[in-house]
Coordinates of C-alpha atoms and ligand atoms in Angstrom, one line a residue:
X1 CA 30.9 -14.8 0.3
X2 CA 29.5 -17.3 2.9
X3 CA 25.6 -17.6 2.4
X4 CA 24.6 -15.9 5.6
X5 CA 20.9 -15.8 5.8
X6 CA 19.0 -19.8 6.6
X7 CA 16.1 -20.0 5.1
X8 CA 14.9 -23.3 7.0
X9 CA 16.1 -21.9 10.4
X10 CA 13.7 -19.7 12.9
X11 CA 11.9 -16.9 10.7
X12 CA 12.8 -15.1 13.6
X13 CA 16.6 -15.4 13.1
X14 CA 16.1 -14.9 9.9
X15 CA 14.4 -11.2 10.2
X16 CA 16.8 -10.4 12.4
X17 CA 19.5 -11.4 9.5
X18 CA 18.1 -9.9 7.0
X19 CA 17.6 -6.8 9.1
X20 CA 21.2 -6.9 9.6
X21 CA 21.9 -6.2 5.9
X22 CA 21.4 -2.7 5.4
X23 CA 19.4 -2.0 2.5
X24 CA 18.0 1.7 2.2
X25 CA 16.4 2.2 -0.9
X26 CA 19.2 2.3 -3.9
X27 CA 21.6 0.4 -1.6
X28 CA 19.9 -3.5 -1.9
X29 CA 22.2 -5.1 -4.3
X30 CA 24.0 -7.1 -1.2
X31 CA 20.6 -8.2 0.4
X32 CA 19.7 -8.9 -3.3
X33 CA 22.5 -11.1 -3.8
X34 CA 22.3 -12.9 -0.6
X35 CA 18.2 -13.4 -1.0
X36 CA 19.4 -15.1 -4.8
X37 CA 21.6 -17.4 -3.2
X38 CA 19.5 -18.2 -0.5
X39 CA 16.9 -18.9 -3.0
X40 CA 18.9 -20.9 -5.3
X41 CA 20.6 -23.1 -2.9
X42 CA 18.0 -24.0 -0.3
X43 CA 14.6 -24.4 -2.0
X44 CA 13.9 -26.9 -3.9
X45 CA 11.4 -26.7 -7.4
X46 CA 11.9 -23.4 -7.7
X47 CA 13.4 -21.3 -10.5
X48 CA 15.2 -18.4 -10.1
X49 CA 15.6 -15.1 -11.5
X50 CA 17.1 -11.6 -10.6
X51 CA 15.6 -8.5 -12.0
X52 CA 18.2 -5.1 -10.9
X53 CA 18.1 -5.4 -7.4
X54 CA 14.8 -7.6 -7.1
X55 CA 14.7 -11.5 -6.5
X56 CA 11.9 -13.5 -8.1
X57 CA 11.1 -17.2 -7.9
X58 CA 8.4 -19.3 -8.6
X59 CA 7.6 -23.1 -8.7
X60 CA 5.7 -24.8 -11.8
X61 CA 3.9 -27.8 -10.0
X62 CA 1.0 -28.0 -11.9
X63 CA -1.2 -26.5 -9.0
X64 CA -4.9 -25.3 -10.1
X65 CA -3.9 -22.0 -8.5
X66 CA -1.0 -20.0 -8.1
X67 CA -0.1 -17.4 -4.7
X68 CA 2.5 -14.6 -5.0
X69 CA 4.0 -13.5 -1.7
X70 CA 5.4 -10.3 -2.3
X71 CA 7.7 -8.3 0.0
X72 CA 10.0 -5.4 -0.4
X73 CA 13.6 -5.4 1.0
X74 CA 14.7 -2.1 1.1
X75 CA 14.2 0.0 3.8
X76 CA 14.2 4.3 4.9
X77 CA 17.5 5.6 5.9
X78 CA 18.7 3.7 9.2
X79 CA 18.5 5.7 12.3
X80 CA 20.7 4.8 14.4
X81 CA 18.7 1.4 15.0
X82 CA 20.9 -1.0 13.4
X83 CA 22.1 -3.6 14.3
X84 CA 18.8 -5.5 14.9
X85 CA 18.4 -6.1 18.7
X86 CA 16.3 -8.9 20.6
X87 CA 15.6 -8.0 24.1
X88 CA 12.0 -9.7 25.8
X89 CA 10.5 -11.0 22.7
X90 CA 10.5 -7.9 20.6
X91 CA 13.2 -7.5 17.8
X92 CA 13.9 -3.6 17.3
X93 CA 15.5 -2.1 14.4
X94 CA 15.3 -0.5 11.0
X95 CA 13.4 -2.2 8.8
X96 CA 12.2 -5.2 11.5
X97 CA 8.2 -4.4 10.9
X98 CA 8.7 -2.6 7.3
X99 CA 9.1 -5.4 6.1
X100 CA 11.6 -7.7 6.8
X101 CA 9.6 -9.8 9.0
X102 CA 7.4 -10.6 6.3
X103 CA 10.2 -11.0 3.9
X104 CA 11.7 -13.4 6.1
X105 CA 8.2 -15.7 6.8
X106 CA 8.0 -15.8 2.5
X107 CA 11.3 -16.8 2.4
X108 CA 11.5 -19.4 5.1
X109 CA 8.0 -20.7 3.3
X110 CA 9.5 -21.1 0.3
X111 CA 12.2 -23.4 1.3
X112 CA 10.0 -25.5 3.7
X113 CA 6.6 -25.7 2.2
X114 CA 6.9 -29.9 1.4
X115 CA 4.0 -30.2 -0.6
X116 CA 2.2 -26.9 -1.5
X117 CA -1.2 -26.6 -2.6
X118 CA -0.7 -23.8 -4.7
X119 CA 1.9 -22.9 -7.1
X120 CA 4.1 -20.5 -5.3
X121 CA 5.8 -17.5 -6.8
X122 CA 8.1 -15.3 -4.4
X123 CA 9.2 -11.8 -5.4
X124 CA 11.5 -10.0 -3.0
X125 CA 11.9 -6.6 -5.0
X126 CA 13.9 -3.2 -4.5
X127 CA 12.9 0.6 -3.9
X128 CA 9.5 0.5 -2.5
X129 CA 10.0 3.1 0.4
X130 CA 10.9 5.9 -2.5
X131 CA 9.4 7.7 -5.4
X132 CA 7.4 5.6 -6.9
X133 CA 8.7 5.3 -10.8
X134 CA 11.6 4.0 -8.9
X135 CA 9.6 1.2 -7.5
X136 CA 10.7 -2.6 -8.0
X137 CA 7.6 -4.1 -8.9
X138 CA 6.6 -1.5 -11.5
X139 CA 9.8 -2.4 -13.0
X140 CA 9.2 -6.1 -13.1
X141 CA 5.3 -5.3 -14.1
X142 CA 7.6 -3.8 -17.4
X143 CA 9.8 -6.3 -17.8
X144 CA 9.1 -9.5 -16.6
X145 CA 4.7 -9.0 -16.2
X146 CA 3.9 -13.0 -16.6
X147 CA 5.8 -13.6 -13.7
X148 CA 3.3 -11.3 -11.7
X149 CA 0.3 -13.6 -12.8
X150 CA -1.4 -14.8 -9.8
X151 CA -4.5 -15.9 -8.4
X152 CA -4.0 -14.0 -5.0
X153 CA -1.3 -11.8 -3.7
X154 CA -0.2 -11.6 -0.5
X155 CA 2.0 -8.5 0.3
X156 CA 3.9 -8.8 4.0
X157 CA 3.5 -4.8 5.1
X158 CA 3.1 -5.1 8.3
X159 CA -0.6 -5.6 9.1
X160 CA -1.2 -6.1 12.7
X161 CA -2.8 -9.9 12.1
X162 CA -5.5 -8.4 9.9
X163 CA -6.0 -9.2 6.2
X164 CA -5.8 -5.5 4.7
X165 CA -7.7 -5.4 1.5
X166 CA -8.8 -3.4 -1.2
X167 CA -8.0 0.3 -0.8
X168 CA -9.9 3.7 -1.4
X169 CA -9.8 6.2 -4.6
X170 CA -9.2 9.5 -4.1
X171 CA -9.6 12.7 -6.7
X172 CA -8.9 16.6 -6.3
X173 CA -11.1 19.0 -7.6
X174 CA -10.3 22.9 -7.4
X175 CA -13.8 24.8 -7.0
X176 CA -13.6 28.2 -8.3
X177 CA -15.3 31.0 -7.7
X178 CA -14.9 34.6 -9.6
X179 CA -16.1 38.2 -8.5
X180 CA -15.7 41.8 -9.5
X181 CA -12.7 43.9 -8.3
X182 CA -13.0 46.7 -6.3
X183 CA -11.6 49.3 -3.2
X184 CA -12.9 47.8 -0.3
X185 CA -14.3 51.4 0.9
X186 CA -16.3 51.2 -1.5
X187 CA -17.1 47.3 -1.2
X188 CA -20.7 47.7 -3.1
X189 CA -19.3 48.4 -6.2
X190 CA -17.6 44.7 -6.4
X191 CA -18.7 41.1 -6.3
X192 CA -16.8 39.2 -3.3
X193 CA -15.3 36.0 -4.7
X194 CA -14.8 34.6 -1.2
X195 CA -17.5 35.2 0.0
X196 CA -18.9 32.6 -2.6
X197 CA -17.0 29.7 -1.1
X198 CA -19.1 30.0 2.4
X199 CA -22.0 28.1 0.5
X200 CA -19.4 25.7 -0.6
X201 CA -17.9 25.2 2.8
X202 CA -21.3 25.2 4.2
X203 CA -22.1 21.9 1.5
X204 CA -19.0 20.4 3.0
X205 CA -19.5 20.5 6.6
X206 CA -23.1 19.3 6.5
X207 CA -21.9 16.6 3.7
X208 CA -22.4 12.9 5.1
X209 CA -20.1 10.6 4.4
X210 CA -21.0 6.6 3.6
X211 CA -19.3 3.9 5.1
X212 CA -19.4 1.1 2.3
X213 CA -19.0 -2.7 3.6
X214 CA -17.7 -5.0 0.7
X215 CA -16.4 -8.5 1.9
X216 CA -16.6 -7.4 5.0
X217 CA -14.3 -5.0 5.1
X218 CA -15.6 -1.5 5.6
X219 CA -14.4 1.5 3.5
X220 CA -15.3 5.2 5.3
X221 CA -15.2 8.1 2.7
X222 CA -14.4 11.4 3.6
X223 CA -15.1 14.7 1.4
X224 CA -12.6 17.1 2.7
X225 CA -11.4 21.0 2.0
X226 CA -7.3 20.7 2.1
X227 CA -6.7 24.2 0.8
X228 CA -7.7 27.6 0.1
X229 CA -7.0 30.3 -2.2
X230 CA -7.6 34.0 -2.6
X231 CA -7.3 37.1 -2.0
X232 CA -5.5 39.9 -3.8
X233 CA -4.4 42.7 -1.2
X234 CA -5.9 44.2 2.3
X235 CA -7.7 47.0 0.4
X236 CA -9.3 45.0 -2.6
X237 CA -12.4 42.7 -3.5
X238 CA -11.4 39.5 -4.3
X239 CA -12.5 38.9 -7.8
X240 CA -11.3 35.3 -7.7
X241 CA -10.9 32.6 -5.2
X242 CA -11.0 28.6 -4.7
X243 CA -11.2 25.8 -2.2
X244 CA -9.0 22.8 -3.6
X245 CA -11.4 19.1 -2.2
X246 CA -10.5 16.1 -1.5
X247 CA -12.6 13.0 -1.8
X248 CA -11.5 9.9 -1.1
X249 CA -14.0 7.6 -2.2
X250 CA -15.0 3.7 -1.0
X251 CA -13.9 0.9 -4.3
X252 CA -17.6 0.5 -5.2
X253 CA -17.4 3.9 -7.5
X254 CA -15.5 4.7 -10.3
X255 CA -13.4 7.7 -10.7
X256 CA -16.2 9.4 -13.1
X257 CA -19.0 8.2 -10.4
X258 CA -17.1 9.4 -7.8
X259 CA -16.3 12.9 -9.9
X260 CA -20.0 13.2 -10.9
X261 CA -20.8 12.9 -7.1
X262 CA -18.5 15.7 -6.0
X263 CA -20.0 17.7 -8.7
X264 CA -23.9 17.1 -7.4
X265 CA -22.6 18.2 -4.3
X266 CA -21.7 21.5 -5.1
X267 CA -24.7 21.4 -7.7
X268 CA -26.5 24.9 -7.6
X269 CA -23.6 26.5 -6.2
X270 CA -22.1 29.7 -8.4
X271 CA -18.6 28.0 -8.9
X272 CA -16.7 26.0 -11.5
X273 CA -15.7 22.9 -10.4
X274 CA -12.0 21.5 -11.9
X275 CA -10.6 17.8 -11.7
X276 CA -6.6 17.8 -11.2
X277 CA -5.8 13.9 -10.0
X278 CA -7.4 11.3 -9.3
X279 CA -6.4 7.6 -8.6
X280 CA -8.8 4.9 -8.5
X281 CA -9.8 2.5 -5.5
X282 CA -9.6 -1.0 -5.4
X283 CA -11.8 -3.9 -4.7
X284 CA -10.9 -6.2 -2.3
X285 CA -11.8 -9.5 -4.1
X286 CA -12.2 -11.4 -1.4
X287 CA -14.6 -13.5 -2.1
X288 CA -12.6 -15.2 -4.7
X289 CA -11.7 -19.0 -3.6
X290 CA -7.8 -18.4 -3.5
X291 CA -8.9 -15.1 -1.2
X292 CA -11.7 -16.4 0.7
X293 CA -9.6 -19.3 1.9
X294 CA -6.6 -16.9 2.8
X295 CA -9.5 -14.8 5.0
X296 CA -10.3 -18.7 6.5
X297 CA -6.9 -19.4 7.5
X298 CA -6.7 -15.9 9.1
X299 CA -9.8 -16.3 10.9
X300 CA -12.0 -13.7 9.5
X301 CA -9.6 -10.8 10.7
X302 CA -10.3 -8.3 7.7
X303 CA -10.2 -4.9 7.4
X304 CA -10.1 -2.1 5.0
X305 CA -7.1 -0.5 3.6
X306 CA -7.0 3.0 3.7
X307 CA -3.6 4.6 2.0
X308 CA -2.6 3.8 -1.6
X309 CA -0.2 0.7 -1.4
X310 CA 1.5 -1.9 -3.8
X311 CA -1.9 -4.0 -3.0
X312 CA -3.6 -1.3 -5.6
X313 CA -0.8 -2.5 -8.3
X314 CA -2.0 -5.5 -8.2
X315 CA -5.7 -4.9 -8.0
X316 CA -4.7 -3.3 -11.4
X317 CA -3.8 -6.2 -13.1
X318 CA -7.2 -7.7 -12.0
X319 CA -5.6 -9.7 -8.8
X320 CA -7.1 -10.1 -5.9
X321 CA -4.0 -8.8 -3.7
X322 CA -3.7 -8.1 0.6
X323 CA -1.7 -7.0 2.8
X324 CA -0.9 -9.7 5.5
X325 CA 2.4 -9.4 7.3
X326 CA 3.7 -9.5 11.3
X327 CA 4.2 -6.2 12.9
X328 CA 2.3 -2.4 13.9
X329 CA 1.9 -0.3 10.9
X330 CA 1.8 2.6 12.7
X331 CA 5.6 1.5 13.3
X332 CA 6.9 2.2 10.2
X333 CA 9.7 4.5 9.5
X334 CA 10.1 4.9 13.3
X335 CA 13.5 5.2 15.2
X336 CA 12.2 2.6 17.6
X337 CA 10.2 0.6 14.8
X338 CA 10.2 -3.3 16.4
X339 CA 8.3 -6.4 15.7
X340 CA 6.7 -8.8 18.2
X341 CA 8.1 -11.9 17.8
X342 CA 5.6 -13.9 18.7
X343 CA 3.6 -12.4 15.2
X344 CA 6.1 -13.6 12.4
X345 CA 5.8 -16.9 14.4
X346 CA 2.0 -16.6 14.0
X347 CA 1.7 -15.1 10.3
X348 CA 3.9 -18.4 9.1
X349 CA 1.6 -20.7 11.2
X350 CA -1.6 -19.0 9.2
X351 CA 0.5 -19.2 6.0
X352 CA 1.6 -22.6 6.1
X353 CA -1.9 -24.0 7.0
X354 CA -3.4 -21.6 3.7
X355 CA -0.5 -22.8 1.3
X356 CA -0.5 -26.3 2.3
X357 CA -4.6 -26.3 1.8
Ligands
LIG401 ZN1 6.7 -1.4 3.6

């Protein structure tokens, strides 16, 4: 099969070919295939590798530091929005913003970077948008996890121009409270258990929330009821209800700081106080010199990151990791999800003044 996507051609062609390869999540052997020989025969210093349905390549230059660009190529079910379309300067289609824009900047990087600073690994991977044990780079974390070793990684979600970084922990705790059964016409002979949540309601909406700066980007916390429980018929006493809370928590605290602050908040209180998940934050690293001089090149746009993203896998394994990629993320996964043009032109401008140093 002819090689159809050209890697040293307009990034923005390129999205627009890559969006043209459908690849919902499952279905990304074809774009997989056609990323491999891309990579293979138009870059030069790299070597190679395919892993399932993801593409990794890396160059061994000798560089005193090493920058993974990381993008997914899969997509959510088309919606009628395929072919891509071009029409005044914004490219619409599935998959345009999330994230084949910032697929196609890595991959255009890759194959016309002359003389990069940094070692360079790329790692186009598979099944991002689904469950995620399914997910690509969990996979090659399994398999292949010294090709993960970085000192930065740069994720291309869409980003809006900003360097998203770090991301927020969040637990569940189920606070219980118990009572005594009884006929409600006769109310005094029981021991309301729903009653008991008012005081822990009451803690909740006059709790106040920090707002945590680290490197700049700032991290707003929220303590939060999401569901209630209770209740046993329209005639009867509760003798046992609950209020499930969420905290989501700035990266400065632990999951046990964070879980012994939900629990002083509630201290006092005639409740029991359960933890069912939790999931830590992460710290944006920023000021780490293959970070600081990616948040340089960007010119100081940073912000936090809110939701739990493939930036936190990374975070894991002690890497600084961002999300930096053209495009609205509030576009995602939307029939009329589109990408200004004018951005992928822009992120590979930052990009190829960071990577060439
Ligand atoms: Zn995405």
């Amino acid at each position: 099969m002819a090689v159809v996507l050209d890697l040293h051609g307009d990034p923005i062609a390129l999205t627009a070919a890559l969006v043209d390869i459908p690849s919902e999540s499952r279905h990304e052997s074809r774009i997989a295939d056609e990323v491999e020989a891309a990579l293979r025969e138009q870059t030069t210093g790299f070597e190679v590798v395919r892993n399932g349905d993801a593409v990794l390549a890396r160059t061994d230059f000798g560089r005193p530091s090493r920058v993974l660009l990381a993008g997914h190529i899969d997509t959510v079910p088309a919606a009628g929005n395929l072919p891509s379309r071009l029409a005044d300067g914004i490219l619409h289609g599935c998959g345009t913003s999330d994230m084949k824009a910032g697929d196609a900047v890595f991959l255009h990087l890759a194959a016309t970077l002359a003389d990069p600073a940094h070692d360079i690994t790329v790692v186009m991977y598979d099944c991002e948008e689904i469950e995620a044990s399914a997910n690509g780079l969990g996979r090659i974390e399994r398999e292949l996890p010294e090709w993960l070793a970085a000192d930065v990684a740069i994720l291309g979600e869409p980003s809006g121009g900003f360097i998203e970084a770090g991301c927020q922990g969040t637990l569940r705790v189920t606070v219980s409270a118990t009572g005594t059964r009884a006929h409600s016409a006769r109310s005094w002979l029981g021991d309301n258990a729903i009653h008991k949540l008012g005081d822990v309601l009451a803690r909740l909406n006059g709790y106040r929330a920090r707002s945590v700066d680290i490197d700049g980007c700032v991290y707003r916390e929220g303590l939060s009821a999401v569901r209630m429980d209770g209740g046993v018929a329209g005639n009867v006493i509760p003798d046992a209800a609950s209020v499930t809370v969420n905290f989501r928590f700035a990266p400065d605290r632990s999951v046990e700081q964070a879980y012994a602050h939900v629990q002083e908040v509630f201290d006092g209180l005639d409740v029991a106080i359960e933890l069912t998940d939790a999931a830590a934050g992460a710290l944006p690293g920023l000021t780490r010199p293959a970070a600081a001089a990616l948040v340089e090149a960007a010119g100081g746009q940073v912000r936090a990151k809110y939701g739990w993203t493939d930036v936190s896998r990374f975070a894991a394994l002690g890497i600084p990791a961002v999300n930096y990629g053209p495009g609205d993320p509030n576009l995602a996964h939307r029939v009329d999800e589109h990408v200004e043009v004018s951005q992928i032109t822009a992120v590979t401008e930052t990009l190829r003044r960071y990577l060439t140093g």
